[in-house]
mmCIF file of C-alpha atoms in Angstrom:
data_model
loop_
_atom_site.group_PDB
_atom_site.id
_atom_site.type_symbol
_atom_site.label_atom_id
_atom_site.label_comp_id
_atom_site.label_asym_id
_atom_site.label_seq_id
_atom_site.Cartn_x
_atom_site.Cartn_y
_atom_site.Cartn_z
ATOM 1 C CA MET A 1 12.082 -21.117 18.716
ATOM 2 C CA SER A 2 9.425 -22.324 21.129
ATOM 3 C CA GLY A 3 6.703 -24.712 20.130
ATOM 4 C CA GLY A 4 3.594 -22.527 20.399
ATOM 5 C CA PRO A 5 2.161 -19.017 20.352
ATOM 6 C CA MET A 6 3.046 -16.638 23.176
ATOM 7 C CA THR A 7 0.313 -14.525 24.736
ATOM 8 C CA GLY A 8 0.164 -11.038 23.246
ATOM 9 C CA ARG A 9 3.167 -11.532 20.980
ATOM 10 C CA GLY A 10 3.607 -12.132 17.272
ATOM 11 C CA ALA A 11 6.601 -14.475 17.253
ATOM 12 C CA SER A 12 6.515 -17.781 19.103
ATOM 13 C CA GLY A 13 10.076 -17.543 20.347
ATOM 14 C CA ASN A 14 13.607 -16.496 19.522
ATOM 15 C CA LEU A 15 15.248 -17.972 16.465
ATOM 16 C CA HIS A 16 19.001 -17.718 15.985
ATOM 17 C CA HIS A 17 20.011 -14.695 13.962
ATOM 18 C CA ARG A 18 22.515 -14.713 11.121
ATOM 19 C CA PHE A 19 25.423 -13.403 13.231
ATOM 20 C CA ASP A 20 25.069 -15.987 16.017
ATOM 21 C CA ARG A 21 28.224 -17.938 16.864
ATOM 22 C CA ILE A 22 26.690 -19.904 19.720
ATOM 23 C CA ARG A 23 23.697 -22.169 19.176
ATOM 24 C CA ILE A 24 21.432 -23.179 22.062
ATOM 25 C CA GLU A 25 18.855 -25.913 21.704
ATOM 26 C CA ALA A 26 15.900 -26.341 24.060
ATOM 27 C CA VAL A 27 15.630 -29.767 25.713
ATOM 28 C CA ASP A 28 12.584 -31.097 27.553
ATOM 29 C CA ASP A 29 13.987 -32.083 30.961
ATOM 30 C CA GLY A 30 10.626 -32.681 32.579
ATOM 31 C CA TRP A 31 10.540 -29.382 34.431
ATOM 32 C CA TRP A 32 7.977 -27.748 32.149
ATOM 33 C CA GLN A 33 5.207 -26.227 34.254
ATOM 34 C CA GLU A 34 1.881 -26.691 32.484
ATOM 35 C CA ASP A 35 0.233 -23.834 34.362
ATOM 36 C CA ALA A 36 2.945 -21.243 33.680
ATOM 37 C CA PRO A 37 1.635 -18.468 31.409
ATOM 38 C CA ALA A 38 3.341 -18.138 28.050
ATOM 39 C CA SER A 39 4.228 -14.465 28.210
ATOM 40 C CA ARG A 40 7.212 -12.148 28.359
ATOM 41 C CA ALA A 41 7.522 -8.626 29.745
ATOM 42 C CA THR A 42 8.904 -5.757 27.690
ATOM 43 C CA GLU A 43 12.400 -4.512 28.503
ATOM 44 C CA VAL A 44 13.696 -1.133 27.329
ATOM 45 C CA ARG A 45 17.381 -0.271 27.001
ATOM 46 C CA LEU A 46 18.444 3.366 26.704
ATOM 47 C CA GLU A 47 20.874 4.244 23.921
ATOM 48 C CA GLN A 48 22.973 7.302 23.144
ATOM 49 C CA SER A 49 22.965 7.501 19.350
ATOM 50 C CA ARG A 50 25.707 9.132 17.316
ATOM 51 C CA THR A 51 23.313 10.305 14.614
ATOM 52 C CA ALA A 52 19.594 11.024 14.286
ATOM 53 C CA ILE A 53 18.746 11.184 10.585
ATOM 54 C CA SER A 54 19.293 8.148 8.355
ATOM 55 C CA ARG A 55 19.860 8.657 4.636
ATOM 56 C CA ASN A 56 18.037 6.438 2.175
ATOM 57 C CA GLN A 57 19.487 5.581 -1.242
ATOM 58 C CA SER A 58 16.677 3.251 -2.316
ATOM 59 C CA PRO A 59 14.973 4.463 -5.510
ATOM 60 C CA ASP A 60 11.703 2.688 -4.646
ATOM 61 C CA MET A 61 11.178 4.566 -1.379
ATOM 62 C CA PRO A 62 9.272 7.888 -1.444
ATOM 63 C CA PHE A 63 11.714 9.576 0.965
ATOM 64 C CA SER A 64 15.435 10.281 1.127
ATOM 65 C CA ARG A 65 15.846 10.510 4.892
ATOM 66 C CA SER A 66 14.182 8.996 7.935
ATOM 67 C CA LEU A 67 14.251 9.046 11.701
ATOM 68 C CA ASN A 68 13.402 6.196 14.087
ATOM 69 C CA PRO A 69 13.233 6.930 17.826
ATOM 70 C CA TYR A 70 13.092 3.226 18.743
ATOM 71 C CA ARG A 71 14.791 -0.007 17.747
ATOM 72 C CA GLY A 72 12.508 -3.009 17.844
ATOM 73 C CA CYS A 73 8.736 -2.679 18.006
ATOM 74 C CA GLU A 74 6.315 -3.852 20.674
ATOM 75 C CA HIS A 75 3.433 -4.106 18.203
ATOM 76 C CA GLY A 76 4.767 -7.561 17.330
ATOM 77 C CA CYS A 77 3.615 -7.648 13.689
ATOM 78 C CA ILE A 78 4.769 -11.052 12.505
ATOM 79 C CA TYR A 79 5.542 -9.856 8.970
ATOM 80 C CA CYS A 80 7.663 -6.813 9.943
ATOM 81 C CA PHE A 81 10.521 -6.362 7.478
ATOM 82 C CA ALA A 82 12.545 -4.556 10.192
ATOM 83 C CA ARG A 83 12.934 -7.650 12.367
ATOM 84 C CA PRO A 84 16.353 -8.638 10.915
ATOM 85 C CA SER A 85 17.831 -5.292 12.034
ATOM 86 C CA HIS A 86 17.756 -6.523 15.646
ATOM 87 C CA ALA A 87 20.561 -8.952 14.827
ATOM 88 C CA TYR A 88 22.988 -6.008 14.642
ATOM 89 C CA TRP A 89 22.566 -5.631 18.418
ATOM 90 C CA ASP A 90 23.067 -9.400 18.949
ATOM 91 C CA LEU A 91 19.361 -9.777 19.618
ATOM 92 C CA SER A 92 16.924 -12.176 17.978
ATOM 93 C CA PRO A 93 14.543 -10.941 15.265
ATOM 94 C CA GLY A 94 11.930 -13.115 17.011
ATOM 95 C CA LEU A 95 10.621 -12.325 20.491
ATOM 96 C CA ASP A 96 13.592 -10.071 21.258
ATOM 97 C CA PHE A 97 12.444 -7.693 18.517
ATOM 98 C CA GLU A 98 9.107 -7.311 20.310
ATOM 99 C CA THR A 99 10.251 -7.404 23.931
ATOM 100 C CA ARG A 100 13.850 -6.127 24.157
ATOM 101 C CA LEU A 101 13.535 -2.615 22.809
ATOM 102 C CA ILE A 102 15.974 0.272 22.521
ATOM 103 C CA ALA A 103 15.011 3.912 23.086
ATOM 104 C CA ARG A 104 17.363 6.427 21.483
ATOM 105 C CA THR A 105 17.068 8.940 24.297
ATOM 106 C CA ASN A 106 19.438 11.605 22.950
ATOM 107 C CA LEU A 107 17.733 11.703 19.555
ATOM 108 C CA PRO A 108 16.239 15.208 20.057
ATOM 109 C CA VAL A 109 19.691 16.633 20.804
ATOM 110 C CA ARG A 110 21.280 14.917 17.803
ATOM 111 C CA LEU A 111 18.423 16.012 15.543
ATOM 112 C CA THR A 112 18.840 19.658 16.547
ATOM 113 C CA GLU A 113 22.599 19.444 15.912
ATOM 114 C CA GLU A 114 22.082 17.949 12.458
ATOM 115 C CA LEU A 115 19.485 20.540 11.476
ATOM 116 C CA ALA A 116 21.988 23.249 12.471
ATOM 117 C CA ALA A 117 24.862 21.741 10.478
ATOM 118 C CA PRO A 118 26.316 24.037 7.770
ATOM 119 C CA GLY A 119 25.018 23.070 4.353
ATOM 120 C CA TYR A 120 22.032 21.120 5.647
ATOM 121 C CA VAL A 121 19.385 20.933 2.918
ATOM 122 C CA CYS A 122 15.771 20.660 4.035
ATOM 123 C CA GLU A 123 13.804 17.692 2.698
ATOM 124 C CA PRO A 124 10.876 15.905 4.389
ATOM 125 C CA ILE A 125 11.898 13.436 7.084
ATOM 126 C CA ALA A 126 10.003 10.146 7.326
ATOM 127 C CA LEU A 127 9.241 9.435 10.981
ATOM 128 C CA GLY A 128 8.659 5.733 11.556
ATOM 129 C CA ALA A 129 10.066 4.270 8.342
ATOM 130 C CA ASN A 130 11.512 1.254 10.160
ATOM 131 C CA THR A 131 9.678 0.818 13.471
ATOM 132 C CA ASP A 132 6.508 2.480 14.708
ATOM 133 C CA PRO A 133 7.179 5.870 16.344
ATOM 134 C CA TYR A 134 3.965 5.529 18.375
ATOM 135 C CA GLN A 135 4.439 2.030 19.756
ATOM 136 C CA PRO A 136 3.432 1.634 23.443
ATOM 137 C CA ILE A 137 6.784 2.716 24.980
ATOM 138 C CA GLU A 138 6.309 6.154 23.396
ATOM 139 C CA ARG A 139 3.830 6.875 26.207
ATOM 140 C CA GLN A 140 6.726 6.927 28.671
ATOM 141 C CA HIS A 141 9.660 8.180 26.605
ATOM 142 C CA GLN A 142 7.824 10.698 24.369
ATOM 143 C CA LEU A 143 10.678 10.824 21.857
ATOM 144 C CA SER A 144 8.328 11.138 18.888
ATOM 145 C CA ARG A 145 6.565 14.086 20.503
ATOM 146 C CA GLN A 146 9.929 15.764 21.135
ATOM 147 C CA VAL A 147 10.811 15.254 17.472
ATOM 148 C CA LEU A 148 7.535 16.921 16.420
ATOM 149 C CA GLU A 149 8.232 19.846 18.729
ATOM 150 C CA ILE A 150 11.688 20.368 17.222
ATOM 151 C CA LEU A 151 10.495 20.109 13.629
ATOM 152 C CA LEU A 152 7.616 22.495 14.298
ATOM 153 C CA ARG A 153 9.947 24.954 15.996
ATOM 154 C CA HIS A 154 12.221 25.024 12.952
ATOM 155 C CA ARG A 155 9.457 24.687 10.343
ATOM 156 C CA HIS A 156 10.800 21.406 9.005
ATOM 157 C CA PRO A 157 8.405 19.076 7.063
ATOM 158 C CA LEU A 158 7.892 15.404 7.864
ATOM 159 C CA THR A 159 5.745 12.390 7.127
ATOM 160 C CA ILE A 160 4.558 9.922 9.762
ATOM 161 C CA THR A 161 3.648 6.274 9.287
ATOM 162 C CA THR A 162 1.959 4.455 12.162
ATOM 163 C CA ARG A 163 -0.623 1.841 13.085
ATOM 164 C CA SER A 164 -1.159 3.269 16.563
ATOM 165 C CA ALA A 165 -3.942 5.416 17.996
ATOM 166 C CA LEU A 166 -1.389 7.050 20.305
ATOM 167 C CA ILE A 167 -0.660 9.565 17.547
ATOM 168 C CA LEU A 168 -3.851 11.413 18.561
ATOM 169 C CA ARG A 169 -2.086 12.444 21.770
ATOM 170 C CA ASP A 170 -0.055 14.832 19.599
ATOM 171 C CA LEU A 171 -2.997 16.292 17.715
ATOM 172 C CA ASP A 172 -2.105 19.766 18.984
ATOM 173 C CA LEU A 173 1.308 19.659 17.288
ATOM 174 C CA LEU A 174 0.025 17.910 14.182
ATOM 175 C CA THR A 175 -2.631 20.583 13.689
ATOM 176 C CA GLU A 176 -0.019 23.340 13.845
ATOM 177 C CA LEU A 177 2.276 21.486 11.468
ATOM 178 C CA ALA A 178 -0.579 20.878 9.025
ATOM 179 C CA ALA A 179 -1.529 24.556 9.013
ATOM 180 C CA LEU A 180 1.996 25.280 7.738
ATOM 181 C CA ARG A 181 1.922 22.390 5.234
ATOM 182 C CA LEU A 182 4.631 20.592 7.162
ATOM 183 C CA VAL A 183 3.113 17.157 7.810
ATOM 184 C CA ARG A 184 1.329 14.224 6.185
ATOM 185 C CA VAL A 185 0.247 11.149 8.145
ATOM 186 C CA PHE A 186 -0.142 7.631 6.788
ATOM 187 C CA ILE A 187 -2.071 4.995 8.724
ATOM 188 C CA SER A 188 -0.877 1.479 8.009
ATOM 189 C CA PHE A 189 -3.828 -0.892 7.615
ATOM 190 C CA THR A 190 -3.841 -4.635 6.952
ATOM 191 C CA THR A 191 -7.274 -5.924 7.927
ATOM 192 C CA LEU A 192 -10.760 -4.974 9.081
ATOM 193 C CA SER A 193 -10.958 -8.216 11.076
ATOM 194 C CA SER A 194 -10.207 -7.861 14.779
ATOM 195 C CA ASP A 195 -9.539 -11.596 14.995
ATOM 196 C CA LEU A 196 -6.897 -11.518 12.271
ATOM 197 C CA LYS A 197 -5.375 -8.340 13.698
ATOM 198 C CA ARG A 198 -5.084 -10.017 17.084
ATOM 199 C CA VAL A 199 -2.803 -12.787 15.816
ATOM 200 C CA MET A 200 -1.001 -10.857 13.080
ATOM 201 C CA GLU A 201 -0.402 -7.517 14.862
ATOM 202 C CA PRO A 202 -1.063 -8.368 18.526
ATOM 203 C CA ARG A 203 -0.263 -5.004 20.141
ATOM 204 C CA ALA A 204 -1.187 -2.609 17.335
ATOM 205 C CA ALA A 205 -4.400 -0.585 17.408
ATOM 206 C CA SER A 206 -7.653 -2.279 16.440
ATOM 207 C CA PRO A 207 -9.131 -1.689 12.982
ATOM 208 C CA GLY A 208 -11.849 0.493 14.490
ATOM 209 C CA ALA A 209 -9.307 2.593 16.378
ATOM 210 C CA ARG A 210 -7.287 3.174 13.200
ATOM 211 C CA LEU A 211 -10.370 4.343 11.336
ATOM 212 C CA LYS A 212 -11.074 6.728 14.215
ATOM 213 C CA VAL A 213 -7.522 8.087 13.886
ATOM 214 C CA ILE A 214 -8.095 8.800 10.197
ATOM 215 C CA ARG A 215 -11.409 10.552 10.920
ATOM 216 C CA THR A 216 -9.985 12.631 13.749
ATOM 217 C CA LEU A 217 -6.927 13.728 11.795
ATOM 218 C CA ARG A 218 -9.005 14.628 8.771
ATOM 219 C CA GLU A 219 -11.459 16.647 10.848
ATOM 220 C CA ALA A 220 -8.499 18.520 12.363
ATOM 221 C CA GLY A 221 -7.183 19.426 8.911
ATOM 222 C CA VAL A 222 -4.231 17.024 8.937
ATOM 223 C CA PRO A 223 -3.661 15.353 5.531
ATOM 224 C CA VAL A 224 -3.954 11.605 6.040
ATOM 225 C CA GLY A 225 -3.592 8.574 3.814
ATOM 226 C CA ILE A 226 -3.945 4.816 4.169
ATOM 227 C CA ILE A 227 -1.186 2.305 3.424
ATOM 228 C CA THR A 228 -2.485 -1.235 2.918
ATOM 229 C CA ALA A 229 0.735 -2.943 3.856
ATOM 230 C CA PRO A 230 1.574 -5.652 3.559
ATOM 231 C CA MET A 231 -0.829 -7.543 1.347
ATOM 232 C CA ILE A 232 -0.403 -11.260 2.064
ATOM 233 C CA PRO A 233 -1.695 -13.870 -0.397
ATOM 234 C CA MET A 234 -4.687 -15.826 0.949
ATOM 235 C CA ILE A 235 -4.464 -14.054 4.328
ATOM 236 C CA ASN A 236 -5.599 -10.457 3.796
ATOM 237 C CA ASP A 237 -5.274 -9.686 0.076
ATOM 238 C CA MET A 238 -9.016 -10.309 -0.372
ATOM 239 C CA GLU A 239 -9.643 -7.233 1.824
ATOM 240 C CA LEU A 240 -7.780 -4.750 -0.388
ATOM 241 C CA GLU A 241 -10.848 -3.044 -1.887
ATOM 242 C CA LYS A 242 -12.705 -2.965 1.443
ATOM 243 C CA LEU A 243 -9.691 -1.433 3.200
ATOM 244 C CA LEU A 244 -9.387 1.314 0.600
ATOM 245 C CA GLN A 245 -13.135 2.035 0.787
ATOM 246 C CA ALA A 246 -13.013 2.170 4.598
ATOM 247 C CA GLY A 247 -10.040 4.521 4.473
ATOM 248 C CA LEU A 248 -11.820 6.834 2.035
ATOM 249 C CA ASP A 249 -15.015 6.815 4.116
ATOM 250 C CA ALA A 250 -13.007 7.783 7.199
ATOM 251 C CA GLY A 251 -11.326 10.692 5.406
ATOM 252 C CA ALA A 252 -8.162 9.399 3.743
ATOM 253 C CA THR A 253 -7.268 11.216 0.521
ATOM 254 C CA SER A 254 -4.353 9.044 -0.583
ATOM 255 C CA ALA A 255 -3.437 5.370 -0.553
ATOM 256 C CA GLY A 256 -0.619 2.956 -1.229
ATOM 257 C CA TYR A 257 0.158 -0.728 -0.838
ATOM 258 C CA THR A 258 3.045 -3.181 -0.661
ATOM 259 C CA LEU A 259 3.329 -6.920 -1.128
ATOM 260 C CA LEU A 260 4.606 -9.010 1.772
ATOM 261 C CA ARG A 261 8.405 -9.018 2.107
ATOM 262 C CA LEU A 262 10.280 -11.912 3.754
ATOM 263 C CA PRO A 263 13.932 -10.838 4.076
ATOM 264 C CA LEU A 264 16.412 -12.924 6.082
ATOM 265 C CA GLU A 265 14.966 -14.109 9.416
ATOM 266 C CA VAL A 266 11.439 -12.891 8.662
ATOM 267 C CA ARG A 267 10.844 -15.917 6.437
ATOM 268 C CA PRO A 268 11.174 -18.670 9.098
ATOM 269 C CA LEU A 269 9.239 -16.575 11.623
ATOM 270 C CA PHE A 270 6.404 -16.029 9.171
ATOM 271 C CA GLU A 271 6.343 -19.680 8.089
ATOM 272 C CA GLN A 272 6.050 -20.871 11.686
ATOM 273 C CA TRP A 273 3.273 -18.340 12.286
ATOM 274 C CA LEU A 274 1.422 -19.684 9.253
ATOM 275 C CA LEU A 275 1.695 -23.250 10.497
ATOM 276 C CA GLU A 276 0.394 -22.240 13.925
ATOM 277 C CA HIS A 277 -2.548 -20.100 12.795
ATOM 278 C CA PHE A 278 -3.359 -21.178 9.209
ATOM 279 C CA PRO A 279 -2.072 -24.750 8.791
ATOM 280 C CA ASP A 280 -4.722 -25.529 6.168
ATOM 281 C CA ARG A 281 -3.384 -22.928 3.734
ATOM 282 C CA ALA A 282 0.248 -22.424 4.798
ATOM 283 C CA ALA A 283 1.713 -24.284 1.805
ATOM 284 C CA HIS A 284 -0.525 -22.406 -0.640
ATOM 285 C CA VAL A 285 0.405 -19.026 0.863
ATOM 286 C CA MET A 286 4.130 -19.742 0.546
ATOM 287 C CA SER A 287 3.642 -21.033 -2.993
ATOM 288 C CA LEU A 288 1.974 -17.772 -4.066
ATOM 289 C CA ILE A 289 4.710 -15.749 -2.363
ATOM 290 C CA ARG A 290 7.411 -17.654 -4.259
ATOM 291 C CA GLN A 291 5.509 -17.277 -7.519
ATOM 292 C CA SER A 292 5.594 -13.521 -6.890
ATOM 293 C CA ARG A 293 9.316 -13.532 -6.083
ATOM 294 C CA GLY A 294 10.778 -15.360 -9.054
ATOM 295 C CA GLY A 295 10.610 -18.731 -7.310
ATOM 296 C CA ARG A 296 12.375 -17.491 -4.183
ATOM 297 C CA ASP A 297 11.136 -16.507 -0.725
ATOM 298 C CA TYR A 298 12.268 -12.920 -1.298
ATOM 299 C CA ASP A 299 13.537 -10.718 -4.094
ATOM 300 C CA SER A 300 15.426 -7.665 -2.823
ATOM 301 C CA ARG A 301 15.858 -5.941 -6.190
ATOM 302 C CA PHE A 302 14.801 -2.318 -6.351
ATOM 303 C CA GLY A 303 11.593 -1.988 -8.317
ATOM 304 C CA HIS A 304 10.544 -5.525 -7.373
ATOM 305 C CA ARG A 305 10.761 -5.874 -3.586
ATOM 306 C CA LEU A 306 7.672 -3.765 -2.795
ATOM 307 C CA ARG A 307 5.396 -5.033 -5.575
ATOM 308 C CA GLY A 308 6.623 -8.455 -6.726
ATOM 309 C CA GLU A 309 6.041 -9.920 -10.174
ATOM 310 C CA GLY A 310 4.054 -12.686 -11.840
ATOM 311 C CA PRO A 311 0.300 -13.366 -12.077
ATOM 312 C CA PHE A 312 -0.654 -12.807 -8.432
ATOM 313 C CA ALA A 313 1.413 -9.613 -8.052
ATOM 314 C CA ASP A 314 0.168 -8.251 -11.385
ATOM 315 C CA LEU A 315 -3.465 -8.913 -10.450
ATOM 316 C CA LEU A 316 -2.958 -7.226 -7.058
ATOM 317 C CA ALA A 317 -1.477 -4.159 -8.762
ATOM 318 C CA GLN A 318 -4.374 -4.033 -11.219
ATOM 319 C CA ARG A 319 -6.930 -4.297 -8.413
ATOM 320 C CA PHE A 320 -5.227 -1.439 -6.577
ATOM 321 C CA ARG A 321 -5.127 0.801 -9.656
ATOM 322 C CA LEU A 322 -8.790 0.186 -10.445
ATOM 323 C CA SER A 323 -9.835 0.879 -6.847
ATOM 324 C CA ILE A 324 -7.828 4.098 -6.660
ATOM 325 C CA ARG A 325 -9.420 5.320 -9.883
ATOM 326 C CA ARG A 326 -12.928 4.349 -8.788
ATOM 327 C CA LEU A 327 -12.598 5.910 -5.339
ATOM 328 C CA GLY A 328 -10.816 9.060 -6.461
ATOM 329 C CA LEU A 329 -7.853 8.608 -4.135
ATOM 330 C CA ASN A 330 -4.401 10.136 -4.797
ATOM 331 C CA ARG A 331 -5.878 13.103 -6.679
ATOM 332 C CA ARG A 332 -4.792 15.775 -4.199
ATOM 333 C CA ARG A 333 -1.063 15.114 -4.077
ATOM 334 C CA GLU A 334 -0.080 18.518 -5.423
ATOM 335 C CA GLU A 335 -2.095 20.499 -2.878
ATOM 336 C CA GLU A 336 -0.838 18.249 -0.076
ATOM 337 C CA ARG A 337 2.809 18.651 -1.085
ATOM 338 C CA LEU A 338 4.962 19.573 1.909
ATOM 339 C CA ASP A 339 6.597 23.001 2.129
ATOM 340 C CA THR A 340 10.400 23.062 2.512
ATOM 341 C CA THR A 341 10.729 26.831 2.066
ATOM 342 C CA ARG A 342 9.805 27.718 5.660
ATOM 343 C CA PHE A 343 12.758 25.892 7.229
ATOM 344 C CA ALA A 344 14.675 27.981 9.771
ATOM 345 C CA PRO A 345 17.791 26.218 11.147
ATOM 346 C CA PRO A 346 18.439 26.239 14.893
ATOM 347 C CA HIS A 347 19.827 29.585 16.115
ATOM 348 C CA GLN A 348 18.213 31.396 13.185
ATOM 349 C CA GLN A 349 15.406 33.843 13.839
ATOM 350 C CA ILE A 350 12.011 32.714 12.470
ATOM 351 C CA GLY A 351 10.014 35.479 10.820
ATOM 352 C CA LEU A 352 6.553 36.278 12.076
ATOM 353 C CA PHE A 353 5.033 36.484 8.578
#
């Protein structure tokens, strides 16, 4: 990896991924140009995918199937648990994850085929479970909008998780879906501080913009919740109650949270980020993380990976429960339950009533 932060990016450079066979080390040969800007443009590769819907077997996830139009994410969130997936394409989970993106351009076609498959059983699809469906390249490729159009056409329910204000572009479709009880939106929120957001999630929407998204969706009748994820010890965990209050004030009716996860290559990327931006507390942050993960950097066990264990994790869970009870969040789950009975597979006539 490089030795310092890169403008507008979360990672400082590209670390070797776990499948690398060739190792390259940077050497200072005297040709470093002091005035050269530390930046990198975004590249997008087009992919023809064999499938659209991914099945999830994890018992601690609230969905059984998901759909991700893009691989990699330009938002550049340093803590993103999806970073290690880039190694499967022989790309680094570091800067490559933020700058060398893949658009699954035939996803709408594959999705339609899978919805039409004999024996297909309708269950809500989670859009954006791995990478953000409304990251900046969605403006050009519009794959997420095409997915919404298909699901609306066939009356198929979905959930959306995003930290982007671009979702408001599709308010027309979201309003129609909501009227049929086919959609719930979750806005991922980590901080109310623009300064912290700038270094932790460099290309995601500002805190103010995310609150505006919640207000606008709620006013349009679209069920919306707030996900305070991830909570990071000594970095943003002290904001938990304020985030939940802000979400409620903006119109959120539900809330959730997760504890920071550091699988595989995320750990060294996050540790370097800590040393660059919070050197005074980096050791303490990692100590609390390990205390919450049984002495390790990460615990992948179901039932533990999203919440952790030990004093810090238990206190965080207690704070969340008390806040939810005090604010009255998560009380409308039954009336916001998505409707799977309206589904009409492709090539089947949809009734007017």
